[in-house]
Coordinates of C-alpha atoms and ligand atoms in Angstrom, one line a residue:
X166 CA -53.3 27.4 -4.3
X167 CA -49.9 29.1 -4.6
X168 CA -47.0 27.0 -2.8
X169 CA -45.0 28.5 -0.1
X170 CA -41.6 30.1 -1.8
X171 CA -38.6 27.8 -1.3
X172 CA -36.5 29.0 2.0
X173 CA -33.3 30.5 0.2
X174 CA -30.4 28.3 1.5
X175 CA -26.9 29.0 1.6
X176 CA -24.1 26.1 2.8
X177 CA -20.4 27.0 3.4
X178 CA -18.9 23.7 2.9
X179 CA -15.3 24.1 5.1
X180 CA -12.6 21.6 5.1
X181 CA -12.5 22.2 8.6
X182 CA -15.6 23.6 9.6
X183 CA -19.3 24.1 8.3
X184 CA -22.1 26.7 8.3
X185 CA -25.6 27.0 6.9
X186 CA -27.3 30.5 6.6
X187 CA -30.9 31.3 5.4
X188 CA -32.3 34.2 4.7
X189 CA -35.2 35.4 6.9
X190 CA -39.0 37.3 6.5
X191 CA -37.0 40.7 5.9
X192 CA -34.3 39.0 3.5
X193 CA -31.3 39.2 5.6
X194 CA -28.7 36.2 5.6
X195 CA -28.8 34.5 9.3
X196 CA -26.3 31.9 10.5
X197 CA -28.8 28.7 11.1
X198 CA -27.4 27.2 14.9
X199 CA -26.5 23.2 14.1
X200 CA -28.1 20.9 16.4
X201 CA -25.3 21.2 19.6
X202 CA -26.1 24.9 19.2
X203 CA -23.1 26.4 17.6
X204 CA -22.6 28.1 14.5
X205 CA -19.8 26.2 12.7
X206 CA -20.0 22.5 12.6
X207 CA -16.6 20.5 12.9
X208 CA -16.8 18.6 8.9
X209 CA -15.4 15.5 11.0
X210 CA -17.4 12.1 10.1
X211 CA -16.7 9.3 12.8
X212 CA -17.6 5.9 11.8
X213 CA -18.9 4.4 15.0
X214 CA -19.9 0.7 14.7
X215 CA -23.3 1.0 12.8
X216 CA -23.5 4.6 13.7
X217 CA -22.0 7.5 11.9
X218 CA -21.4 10.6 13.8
X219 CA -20.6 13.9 12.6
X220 CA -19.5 17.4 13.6
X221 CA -18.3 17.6 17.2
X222 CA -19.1 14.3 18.7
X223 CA -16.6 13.5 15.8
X224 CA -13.7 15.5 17.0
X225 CA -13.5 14.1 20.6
X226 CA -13.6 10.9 18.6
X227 CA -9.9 11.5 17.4
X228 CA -8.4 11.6 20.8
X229 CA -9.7 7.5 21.4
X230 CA -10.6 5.9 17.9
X231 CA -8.5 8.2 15.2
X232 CA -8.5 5.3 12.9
X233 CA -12.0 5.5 12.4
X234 CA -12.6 9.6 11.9
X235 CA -12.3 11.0 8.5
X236 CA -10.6 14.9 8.4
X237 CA -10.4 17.3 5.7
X238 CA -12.5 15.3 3.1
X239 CA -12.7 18.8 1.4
X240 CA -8.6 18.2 0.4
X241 CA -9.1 14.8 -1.2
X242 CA -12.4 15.7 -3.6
X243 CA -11.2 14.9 -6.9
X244 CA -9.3 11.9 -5.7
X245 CA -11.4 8.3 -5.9
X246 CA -10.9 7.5 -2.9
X247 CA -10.7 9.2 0.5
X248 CA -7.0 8.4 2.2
X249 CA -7.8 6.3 4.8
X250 CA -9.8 2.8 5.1
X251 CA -12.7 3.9 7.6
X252 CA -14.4 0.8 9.4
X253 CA -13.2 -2.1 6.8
X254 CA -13.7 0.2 3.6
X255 CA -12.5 2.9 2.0
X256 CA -14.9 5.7 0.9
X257 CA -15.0 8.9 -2.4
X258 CA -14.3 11.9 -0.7
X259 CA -17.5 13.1 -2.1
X260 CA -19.5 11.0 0.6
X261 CA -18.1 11.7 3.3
X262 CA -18.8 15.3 2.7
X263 CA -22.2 14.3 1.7
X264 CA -22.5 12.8 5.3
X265 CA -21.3 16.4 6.7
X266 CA -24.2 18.1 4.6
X267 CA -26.7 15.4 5.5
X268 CA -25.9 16.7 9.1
X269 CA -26.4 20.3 7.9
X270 CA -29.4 19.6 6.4
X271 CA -31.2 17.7 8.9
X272 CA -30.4 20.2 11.6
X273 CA -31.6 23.0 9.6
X274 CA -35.1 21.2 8.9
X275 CA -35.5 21.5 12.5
X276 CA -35.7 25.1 12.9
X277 CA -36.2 25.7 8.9
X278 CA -38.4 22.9 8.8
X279 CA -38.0 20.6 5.2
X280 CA -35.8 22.1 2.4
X281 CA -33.9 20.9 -0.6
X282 CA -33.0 23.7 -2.7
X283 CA -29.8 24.9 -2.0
X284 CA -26.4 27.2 -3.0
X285 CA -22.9 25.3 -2.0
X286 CA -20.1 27.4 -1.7
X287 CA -16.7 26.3 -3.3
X288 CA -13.3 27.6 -3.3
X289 CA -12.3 30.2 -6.0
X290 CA -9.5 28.1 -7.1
X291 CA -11.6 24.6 -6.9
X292 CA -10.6 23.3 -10.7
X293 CA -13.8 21.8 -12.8
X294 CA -13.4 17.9 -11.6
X295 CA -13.4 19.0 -7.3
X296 CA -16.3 21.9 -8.5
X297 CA -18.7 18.4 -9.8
X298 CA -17.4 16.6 -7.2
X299 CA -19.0 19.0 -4.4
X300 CA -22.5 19.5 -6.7
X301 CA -22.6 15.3 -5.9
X302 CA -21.9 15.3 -2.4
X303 CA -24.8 17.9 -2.2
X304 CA -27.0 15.2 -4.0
X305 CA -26.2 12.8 -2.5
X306 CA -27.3 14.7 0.6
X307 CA -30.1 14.6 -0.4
X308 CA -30.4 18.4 -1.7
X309 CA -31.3 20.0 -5.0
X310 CA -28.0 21.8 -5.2
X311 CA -29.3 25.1 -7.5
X312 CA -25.6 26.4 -7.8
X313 CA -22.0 26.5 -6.5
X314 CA -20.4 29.9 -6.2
X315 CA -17.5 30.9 -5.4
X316 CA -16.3 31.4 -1.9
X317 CA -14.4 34.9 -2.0
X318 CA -17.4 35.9 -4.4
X319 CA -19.8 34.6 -1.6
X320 CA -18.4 36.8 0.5
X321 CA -17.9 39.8 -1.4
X322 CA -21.8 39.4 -1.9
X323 CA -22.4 39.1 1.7
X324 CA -19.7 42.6 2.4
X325 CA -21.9 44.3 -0.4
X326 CA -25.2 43.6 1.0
X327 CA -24.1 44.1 4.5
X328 CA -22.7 47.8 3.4
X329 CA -26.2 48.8 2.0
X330 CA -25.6 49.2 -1.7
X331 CA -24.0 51.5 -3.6
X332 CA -23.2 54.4 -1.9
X333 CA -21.7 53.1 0.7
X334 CA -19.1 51.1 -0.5
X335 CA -18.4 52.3 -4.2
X336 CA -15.5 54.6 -5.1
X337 CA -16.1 58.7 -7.1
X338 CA -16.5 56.1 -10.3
X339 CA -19.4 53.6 -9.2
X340 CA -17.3 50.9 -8.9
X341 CA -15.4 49.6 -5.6
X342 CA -12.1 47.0 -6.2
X343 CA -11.4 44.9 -3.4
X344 CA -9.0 42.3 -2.7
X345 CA -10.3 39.0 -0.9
X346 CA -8.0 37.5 1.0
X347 CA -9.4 34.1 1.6
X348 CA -7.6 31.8 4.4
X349 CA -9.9 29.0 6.2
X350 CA -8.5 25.5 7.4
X351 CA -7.8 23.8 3.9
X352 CA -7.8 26.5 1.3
X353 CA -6.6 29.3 0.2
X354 CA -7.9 31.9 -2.3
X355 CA -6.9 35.5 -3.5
X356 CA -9.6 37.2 -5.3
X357 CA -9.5 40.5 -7.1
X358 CA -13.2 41.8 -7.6
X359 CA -14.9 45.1 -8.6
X360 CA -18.1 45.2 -6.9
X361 CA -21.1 47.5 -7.4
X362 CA -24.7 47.3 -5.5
X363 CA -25.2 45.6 -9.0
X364 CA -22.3 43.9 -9.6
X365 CA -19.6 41.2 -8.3
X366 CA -17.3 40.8 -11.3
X367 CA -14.1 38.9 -10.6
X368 CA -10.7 39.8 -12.3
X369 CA -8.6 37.5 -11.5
X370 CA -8.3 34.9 -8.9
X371 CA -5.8 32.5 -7.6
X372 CA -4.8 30.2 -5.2
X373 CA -3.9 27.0 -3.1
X374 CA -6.2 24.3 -2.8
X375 CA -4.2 22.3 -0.2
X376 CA -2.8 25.4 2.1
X377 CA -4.9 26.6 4.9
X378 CA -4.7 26.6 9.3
X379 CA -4.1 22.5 9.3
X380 CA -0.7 23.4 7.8
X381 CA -0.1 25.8 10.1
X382 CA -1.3 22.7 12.8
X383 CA 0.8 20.6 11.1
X384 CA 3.9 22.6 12.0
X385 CA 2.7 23.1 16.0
X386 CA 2.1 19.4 15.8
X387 CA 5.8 18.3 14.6
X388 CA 7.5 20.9 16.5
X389 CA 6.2 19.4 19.7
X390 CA 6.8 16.0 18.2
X391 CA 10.2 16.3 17.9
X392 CA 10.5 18.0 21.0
X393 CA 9.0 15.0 22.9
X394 CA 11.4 12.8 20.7
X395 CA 15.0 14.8 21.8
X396 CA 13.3 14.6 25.6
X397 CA 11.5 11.1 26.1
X398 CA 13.2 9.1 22.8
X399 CA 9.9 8.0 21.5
X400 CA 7.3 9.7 18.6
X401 CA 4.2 10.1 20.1
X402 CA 2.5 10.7 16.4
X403 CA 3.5 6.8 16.2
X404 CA -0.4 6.2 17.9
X405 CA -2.9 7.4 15.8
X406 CA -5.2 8.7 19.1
X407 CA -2.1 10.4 20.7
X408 CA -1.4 11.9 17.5
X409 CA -5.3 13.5 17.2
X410 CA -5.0 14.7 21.1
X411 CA -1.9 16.2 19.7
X412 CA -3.6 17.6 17.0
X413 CA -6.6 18.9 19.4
X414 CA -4.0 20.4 21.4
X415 CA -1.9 22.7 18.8
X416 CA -5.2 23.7 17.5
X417 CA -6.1 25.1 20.3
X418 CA -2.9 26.8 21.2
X419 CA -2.8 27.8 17.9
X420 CA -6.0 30.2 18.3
X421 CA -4.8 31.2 21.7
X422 CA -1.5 32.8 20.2
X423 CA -4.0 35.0 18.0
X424 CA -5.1 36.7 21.0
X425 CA -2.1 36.3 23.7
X426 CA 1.9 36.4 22.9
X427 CA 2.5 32.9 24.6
X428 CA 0.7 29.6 25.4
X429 CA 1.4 25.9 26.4
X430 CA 0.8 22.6 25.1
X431 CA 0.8 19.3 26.6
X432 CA 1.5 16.2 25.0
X433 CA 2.0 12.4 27.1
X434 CA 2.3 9.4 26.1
X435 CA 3.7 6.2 27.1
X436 CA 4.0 7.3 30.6
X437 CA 6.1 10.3 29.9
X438 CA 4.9 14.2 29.5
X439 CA 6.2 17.0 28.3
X440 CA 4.9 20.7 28.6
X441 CA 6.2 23.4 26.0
X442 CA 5.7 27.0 26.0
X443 CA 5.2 28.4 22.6
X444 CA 5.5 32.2 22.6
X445 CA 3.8 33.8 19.2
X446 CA 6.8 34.6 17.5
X447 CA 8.1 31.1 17.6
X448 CA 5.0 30.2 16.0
X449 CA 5.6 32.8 13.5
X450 CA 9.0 32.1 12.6
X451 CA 7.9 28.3 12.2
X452 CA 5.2 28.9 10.0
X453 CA 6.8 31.9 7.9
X454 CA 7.0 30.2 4.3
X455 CA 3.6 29.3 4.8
X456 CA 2.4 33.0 5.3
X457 CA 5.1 34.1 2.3
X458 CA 3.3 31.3 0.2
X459 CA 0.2 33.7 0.4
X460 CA 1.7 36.9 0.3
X461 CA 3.6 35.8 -3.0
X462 CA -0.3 34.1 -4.4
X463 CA -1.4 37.7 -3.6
X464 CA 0.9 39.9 -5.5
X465 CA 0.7 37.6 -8.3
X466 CA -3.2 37.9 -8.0
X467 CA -3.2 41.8 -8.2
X468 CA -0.9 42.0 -11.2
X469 CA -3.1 39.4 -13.1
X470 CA -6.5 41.6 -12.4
X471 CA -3.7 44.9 -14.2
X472 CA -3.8 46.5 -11.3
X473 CA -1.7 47.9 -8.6
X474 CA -2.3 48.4 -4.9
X475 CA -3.5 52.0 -5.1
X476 CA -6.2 50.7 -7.6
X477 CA -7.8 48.3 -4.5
X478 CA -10.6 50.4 -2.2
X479 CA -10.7 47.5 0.1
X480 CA -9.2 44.5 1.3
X481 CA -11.5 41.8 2.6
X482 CA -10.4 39.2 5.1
X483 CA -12.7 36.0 5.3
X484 CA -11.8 32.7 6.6
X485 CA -11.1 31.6 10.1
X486 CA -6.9 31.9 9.8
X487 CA -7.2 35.7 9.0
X488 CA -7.5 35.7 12.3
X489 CA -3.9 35.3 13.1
X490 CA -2.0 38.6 13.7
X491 CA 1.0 37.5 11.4
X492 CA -1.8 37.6 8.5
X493 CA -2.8 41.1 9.2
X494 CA 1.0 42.6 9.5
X495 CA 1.8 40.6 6.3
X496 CA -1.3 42.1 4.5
X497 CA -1.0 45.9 5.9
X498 CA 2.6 45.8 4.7
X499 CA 2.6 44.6 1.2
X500 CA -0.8 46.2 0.9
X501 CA -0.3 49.7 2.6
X502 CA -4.1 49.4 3.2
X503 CA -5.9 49.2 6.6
X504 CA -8.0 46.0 6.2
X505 CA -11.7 45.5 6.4
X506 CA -12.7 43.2 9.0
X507 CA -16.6 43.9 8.9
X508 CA -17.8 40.6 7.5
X509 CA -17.9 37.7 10.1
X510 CA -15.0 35.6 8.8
X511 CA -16.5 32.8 9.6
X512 CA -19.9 33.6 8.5
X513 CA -19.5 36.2 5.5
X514 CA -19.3 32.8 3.0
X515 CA -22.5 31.2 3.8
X516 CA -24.5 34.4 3.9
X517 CA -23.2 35.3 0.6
X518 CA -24.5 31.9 -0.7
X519 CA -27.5 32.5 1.2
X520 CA -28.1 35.7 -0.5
X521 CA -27.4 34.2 -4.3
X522 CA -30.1 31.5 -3.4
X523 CA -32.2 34.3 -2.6
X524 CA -31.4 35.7 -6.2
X525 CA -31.9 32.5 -7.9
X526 CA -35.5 31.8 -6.5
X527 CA -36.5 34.9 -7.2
X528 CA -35.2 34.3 -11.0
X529 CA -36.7 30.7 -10.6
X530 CA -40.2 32.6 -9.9
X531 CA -39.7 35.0 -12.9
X532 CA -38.0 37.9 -11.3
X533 CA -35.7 39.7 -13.3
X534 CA -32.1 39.7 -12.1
X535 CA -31.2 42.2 -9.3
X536 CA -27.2 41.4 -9.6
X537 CA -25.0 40.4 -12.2
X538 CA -22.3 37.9 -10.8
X539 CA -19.7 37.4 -13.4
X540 CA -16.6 34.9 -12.4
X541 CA -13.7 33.7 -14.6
X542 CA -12.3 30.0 -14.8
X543 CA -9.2 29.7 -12.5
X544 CA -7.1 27.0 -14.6
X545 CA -6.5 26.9 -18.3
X546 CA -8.5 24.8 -20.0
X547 CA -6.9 22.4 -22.8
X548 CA -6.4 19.6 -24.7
X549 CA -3.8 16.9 -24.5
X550 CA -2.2 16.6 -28.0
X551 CA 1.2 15.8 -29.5
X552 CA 3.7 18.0 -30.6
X553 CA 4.7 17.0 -34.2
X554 CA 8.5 18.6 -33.8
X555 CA 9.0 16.6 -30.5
X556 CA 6.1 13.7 -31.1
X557 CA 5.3 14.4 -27.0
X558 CA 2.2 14.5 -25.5
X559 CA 1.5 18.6 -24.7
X560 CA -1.2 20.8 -22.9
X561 CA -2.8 23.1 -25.8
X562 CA -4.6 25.8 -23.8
X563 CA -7.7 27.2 -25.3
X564 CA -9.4 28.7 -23.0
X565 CA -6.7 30.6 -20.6
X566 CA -7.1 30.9 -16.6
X567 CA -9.0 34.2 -15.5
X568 CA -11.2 34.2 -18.6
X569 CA -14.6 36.0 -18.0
X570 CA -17.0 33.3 -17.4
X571 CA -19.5 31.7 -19.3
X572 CA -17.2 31.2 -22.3
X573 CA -16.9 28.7 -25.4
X574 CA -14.5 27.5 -27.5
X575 CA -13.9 25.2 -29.9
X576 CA -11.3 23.1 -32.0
X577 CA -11.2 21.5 -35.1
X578 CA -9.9 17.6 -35.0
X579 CA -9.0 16.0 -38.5
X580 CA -9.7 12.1 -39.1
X581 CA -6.2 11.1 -40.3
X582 CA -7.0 7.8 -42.2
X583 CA -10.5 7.2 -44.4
X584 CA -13.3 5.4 -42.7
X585 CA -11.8 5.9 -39.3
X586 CA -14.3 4.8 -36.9
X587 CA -13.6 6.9 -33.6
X588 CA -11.4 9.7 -32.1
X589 CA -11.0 10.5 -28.6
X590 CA -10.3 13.5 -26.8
X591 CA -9.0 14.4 -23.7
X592 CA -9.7 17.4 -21.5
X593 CA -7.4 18.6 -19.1
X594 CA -7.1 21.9 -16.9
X595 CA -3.6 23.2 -15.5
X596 CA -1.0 25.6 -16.7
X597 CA 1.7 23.1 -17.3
X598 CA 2.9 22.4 -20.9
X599 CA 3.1 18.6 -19.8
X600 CA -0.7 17.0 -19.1
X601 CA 0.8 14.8 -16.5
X602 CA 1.0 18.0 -15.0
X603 CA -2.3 18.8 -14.9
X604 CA -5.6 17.8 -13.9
X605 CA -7.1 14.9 -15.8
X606 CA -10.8 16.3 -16.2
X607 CA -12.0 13.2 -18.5
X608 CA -12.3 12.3 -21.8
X609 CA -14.7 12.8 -24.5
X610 CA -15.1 10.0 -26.9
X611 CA -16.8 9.4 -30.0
X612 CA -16.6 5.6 -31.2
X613 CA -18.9 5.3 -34.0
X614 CA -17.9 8.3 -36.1
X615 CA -20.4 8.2 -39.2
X616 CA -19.1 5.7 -41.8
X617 CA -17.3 5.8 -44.9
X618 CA -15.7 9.3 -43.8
X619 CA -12.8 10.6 -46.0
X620 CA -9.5 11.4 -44.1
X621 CA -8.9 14.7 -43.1
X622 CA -12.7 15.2 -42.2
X623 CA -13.2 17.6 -39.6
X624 CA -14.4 16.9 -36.1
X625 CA -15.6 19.8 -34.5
X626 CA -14.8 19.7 -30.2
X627 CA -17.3 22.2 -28.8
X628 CA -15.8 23.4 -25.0
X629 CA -18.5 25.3 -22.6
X630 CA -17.9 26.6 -19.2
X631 CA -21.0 28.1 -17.1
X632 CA -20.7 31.0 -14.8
X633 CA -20.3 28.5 -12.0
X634 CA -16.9 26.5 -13.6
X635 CA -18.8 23.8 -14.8
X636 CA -17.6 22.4 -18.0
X637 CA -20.0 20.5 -20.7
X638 CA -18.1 19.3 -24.3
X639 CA -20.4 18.5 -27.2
X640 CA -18.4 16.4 -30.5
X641 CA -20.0 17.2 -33.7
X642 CA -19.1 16.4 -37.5
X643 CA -20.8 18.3 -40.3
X644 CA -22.9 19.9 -37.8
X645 CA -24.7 16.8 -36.2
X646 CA -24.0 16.6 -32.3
X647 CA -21.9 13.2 -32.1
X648 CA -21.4 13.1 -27.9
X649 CA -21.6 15.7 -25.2
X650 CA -20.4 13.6 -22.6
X651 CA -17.2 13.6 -20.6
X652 CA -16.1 10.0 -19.1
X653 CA -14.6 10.6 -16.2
X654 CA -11.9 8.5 -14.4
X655 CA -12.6 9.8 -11.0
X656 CA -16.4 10.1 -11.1
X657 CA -19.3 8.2 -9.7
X658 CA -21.4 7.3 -11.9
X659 CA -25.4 8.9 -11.8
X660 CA -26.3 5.3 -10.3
X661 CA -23.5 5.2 -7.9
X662 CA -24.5 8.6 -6.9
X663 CA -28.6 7.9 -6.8
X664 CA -27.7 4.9 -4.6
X665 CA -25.5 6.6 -2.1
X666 CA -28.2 9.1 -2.2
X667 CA -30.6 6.5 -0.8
X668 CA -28.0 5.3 1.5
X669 CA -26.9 8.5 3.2
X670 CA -29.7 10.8 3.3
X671 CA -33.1 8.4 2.7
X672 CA -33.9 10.6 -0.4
Ligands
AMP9 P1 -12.8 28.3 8.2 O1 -12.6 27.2 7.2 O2 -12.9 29.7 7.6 O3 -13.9 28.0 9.2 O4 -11.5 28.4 9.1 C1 -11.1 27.4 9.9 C2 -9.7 27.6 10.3 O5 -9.5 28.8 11.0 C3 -9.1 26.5 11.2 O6 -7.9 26.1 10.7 C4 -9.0 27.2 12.5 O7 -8.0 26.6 13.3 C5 -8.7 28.6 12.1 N1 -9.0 29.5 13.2 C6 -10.2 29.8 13.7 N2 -10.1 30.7 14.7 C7 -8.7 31.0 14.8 C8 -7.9 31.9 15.6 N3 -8.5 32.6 16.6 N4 -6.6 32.0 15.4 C9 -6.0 31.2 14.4 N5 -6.7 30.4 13.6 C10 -8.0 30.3 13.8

């Protein structure tokens, strides 16, 4: 008997907020409704005695036990550890978000019903170490995590399929160049893409992996601060839950000023209140290097893609923050361009995942391709190795950022005594000449090198990256595959990760 196809799942993993899409009977992406009935789900995990919470529930936690909820988990993947110690202990990033796509999942399976295979979505600018650390959390959720795609590209997927193909959204030469101007709560990305009905191939992309609406938060939430300080004398960020409230508060003044020129926000504590008016261009002029930040990200992006703004048919805003007017001027004025608000900002990136999961079952049954989706790497790739004029440690880039993806490369190592027994390589990704500078991907070992080996033997370091950023590294000598694994300092290990597995989703 044939088994039912696989339910083609996409999952926008926010540092701020979540959504899950699936595409229906007729193959259209749909935003799946999480279990309180909204769209987006809050990625807030509250650690509640035995119990741990997550999504909404979580956010009304910060007001009365923020010691206990974890935030913007997405900002510390890469890291060990999360920041803070969360009921006794501290937890990998890659946990807690696994907790947030446990929720996901298990309120999808209620309208979906069961489901493993699935597409996560990642930021364009995500370097290889954050890109594996988000392919974990979705395992140890539980799901069979098929790909991760880029976020921008998600979206340009979803804008393509949305316009109907080709003739609706490609230029006299087949081909439509659009800008994607990516700005949620965490992250920001700038992607450059010439799309076809066909086709999503990225030029260049670029970006800032800790910049998104929490900064701009941040600055509501110190403003007011300060404010209270010069009035009552005392900080009321000094207590954790007065500090969320405050957070809670500029958050939500914060999306009012999108729509209306002024708003207020309360703040008490220790007996004492203060109420501000903000009006929008205060909030503007507080936040302005923040915007410029972008603005500078997106020139930068346009002239690494060769091209100049008359070259771009569209520009594509996606992400929750494009929804502050300040974004829009900015963009109309360096751009020139009206901007193309037809994708759900908040929705565009998990239907375009939902979409490629569509493609990748399809291949998975033996279809052929219907769309080519061609990336490039956003970091250099390189190896750390030492300067023989200066005898310091230096970056040697050999794959360079916004190289078409999949690509290979390799470099020859030379044993420098006879019989040496091991040689050890390590991989780092960044643009910086100095490796301290960059990030640390892992190293690649080999300890028993095959014995009785003359110096000056060569040692052949094969470097791989997949559509999808992934990196693998195979170590060979005289053609014989030595290693093709990376250690990595900042990793779980496949056991760690099968038994947090177990632990958080049952599976
Ligand atoms: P995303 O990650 O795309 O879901 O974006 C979430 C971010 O968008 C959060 O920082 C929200 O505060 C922000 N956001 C959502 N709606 C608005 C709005 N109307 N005005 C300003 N920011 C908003």
């Amino acid at each position: 008997m044939n088994q039912p196809r696989p339910r083609a799942v996409g999952i926008d993993l926010g540092t701020t907020f979540s959504a899950v899409a699936c595409l229906d009977d007729l193959g259209r992406p749909q935003t799946l409704n999480n279990g309180e009935g909204d769209k987006l789900t809050p990625s807030v995990v509250f650690f509640e005695e035995s119990e741990i919470v997550v999504g909404k529930e979580a956010v009304k936690a910060i007001s009365t036990a923020a010691a206990q909820v974890a935030e913007c988990a997405k900002r510390d993947l890469g890291n060990r550890m999360y920041e803070k110690v969360l009921g006794g202990r501290q937890y990998p990033p890659e946990a807690l978000e696994a907790w947030v796509l446990n929720k996901l999942r298990i309120d999808a399976e209620h309208q979906i019903g069961a489901f493993d295979k699935v597409v996560i979505t990642v930021p364009a600018y995500f370097d290889e170490v954050r890109r594996k650390a988000t392919q974990d959390a979705g395992y140890m959720a539980g799901f069979d995590v098929m790909d991760i795609i880029n976020e921008p590209t998600a979206a340009a997927i979803a804008f393509g399929f949305q316009q109907g193909g080709e003739h609706a959204i490609a230029a006299a030469d087949g081909m439509c160049r659009i800008l994607v101007y990516d700005l949620g709560g965490g992250t920001f990305d700038v992607t450059v893409m010439e799309i076809s009905r066909d086709q999503f191939v990225t030029l260049a992309t670029d970006g800032d992996v800790r910049l998104g609406g929490r900064d701009w938060d941040q600055r509501l939430v110190d403003y007011v601060a300060e404010e209270f300080i010069r009035r009552c004398g005392v900080d009321p960020r000094e207590d954790p839950n007065t500090e969320g409230r405050l957070w809670r508060e500029c958050e939500d003044t914060k999306r009012t000023l999108s729509a209306r020129s002024k708003a207020n926000v309360a703040c008490d504590y220790k007996g004492q209140a203060v109420r501000l008016e903000i009006t929008r261009q205060m909030f503007e002029e507080m936040t302005r290097d923040l915007l410029d930040r972008t603005a500078f990200t997106t020139r930068q992006t346009l002239q690494a893609a060769g091209l100049q703004w008359s070259d771009i048919d569209r520009v594509l805003l996606v992400g929750g923050s494009t929804r502050m007017p300040a974004v829009c001027e900015m963009l109309q004025s360096i751009t020139g361009k009206e901007l193309d608000r037809s994708v759900s900002p908040d929705e565009a990136v998990a239907h375009g995942a939902a979409i490629h999961a569509g493609l990748l079952l399809e291949r998975h049954h033996g279809q052929a391709p219907r769309v080519t989706i061609k990336n490039v790497n956003s970091h250099s790739l390189g190896v750390v190795a030492r300067d023989s004029a200066t005898q310091r440690q230096r970056n040697a880039i050999l794959i360079p950022r916004n190289t078409s993806l999949p690509v290979a490369a390799k470099r020859i190592f030379k044993t420098h005594k006879a019989s040496q027994k091991s040689i050890l390589v390590q991989i780092v990704e960044g643009e910086s000449a100095s490796p301290d500078d960059c990030s640390q991907i892992g190293k690649c070992s080999v300890r028993e090198l095959p014995p009785g080996l003359p110096a000056d033997t060569p040692i052949e370091v094969g470097f791989r990256y997949a559509e999808n950023g992934r990196l693998t590294v195979t170590v060979s000598c005289a053609g014989k595959e030595l290693c093709h694994e990376i250690q990595r300092d900042n990793s779980l290990t496949q056991e760690q990760l099968a038994s947090w597995r177990q632990y958080i989703s049952g599976r």
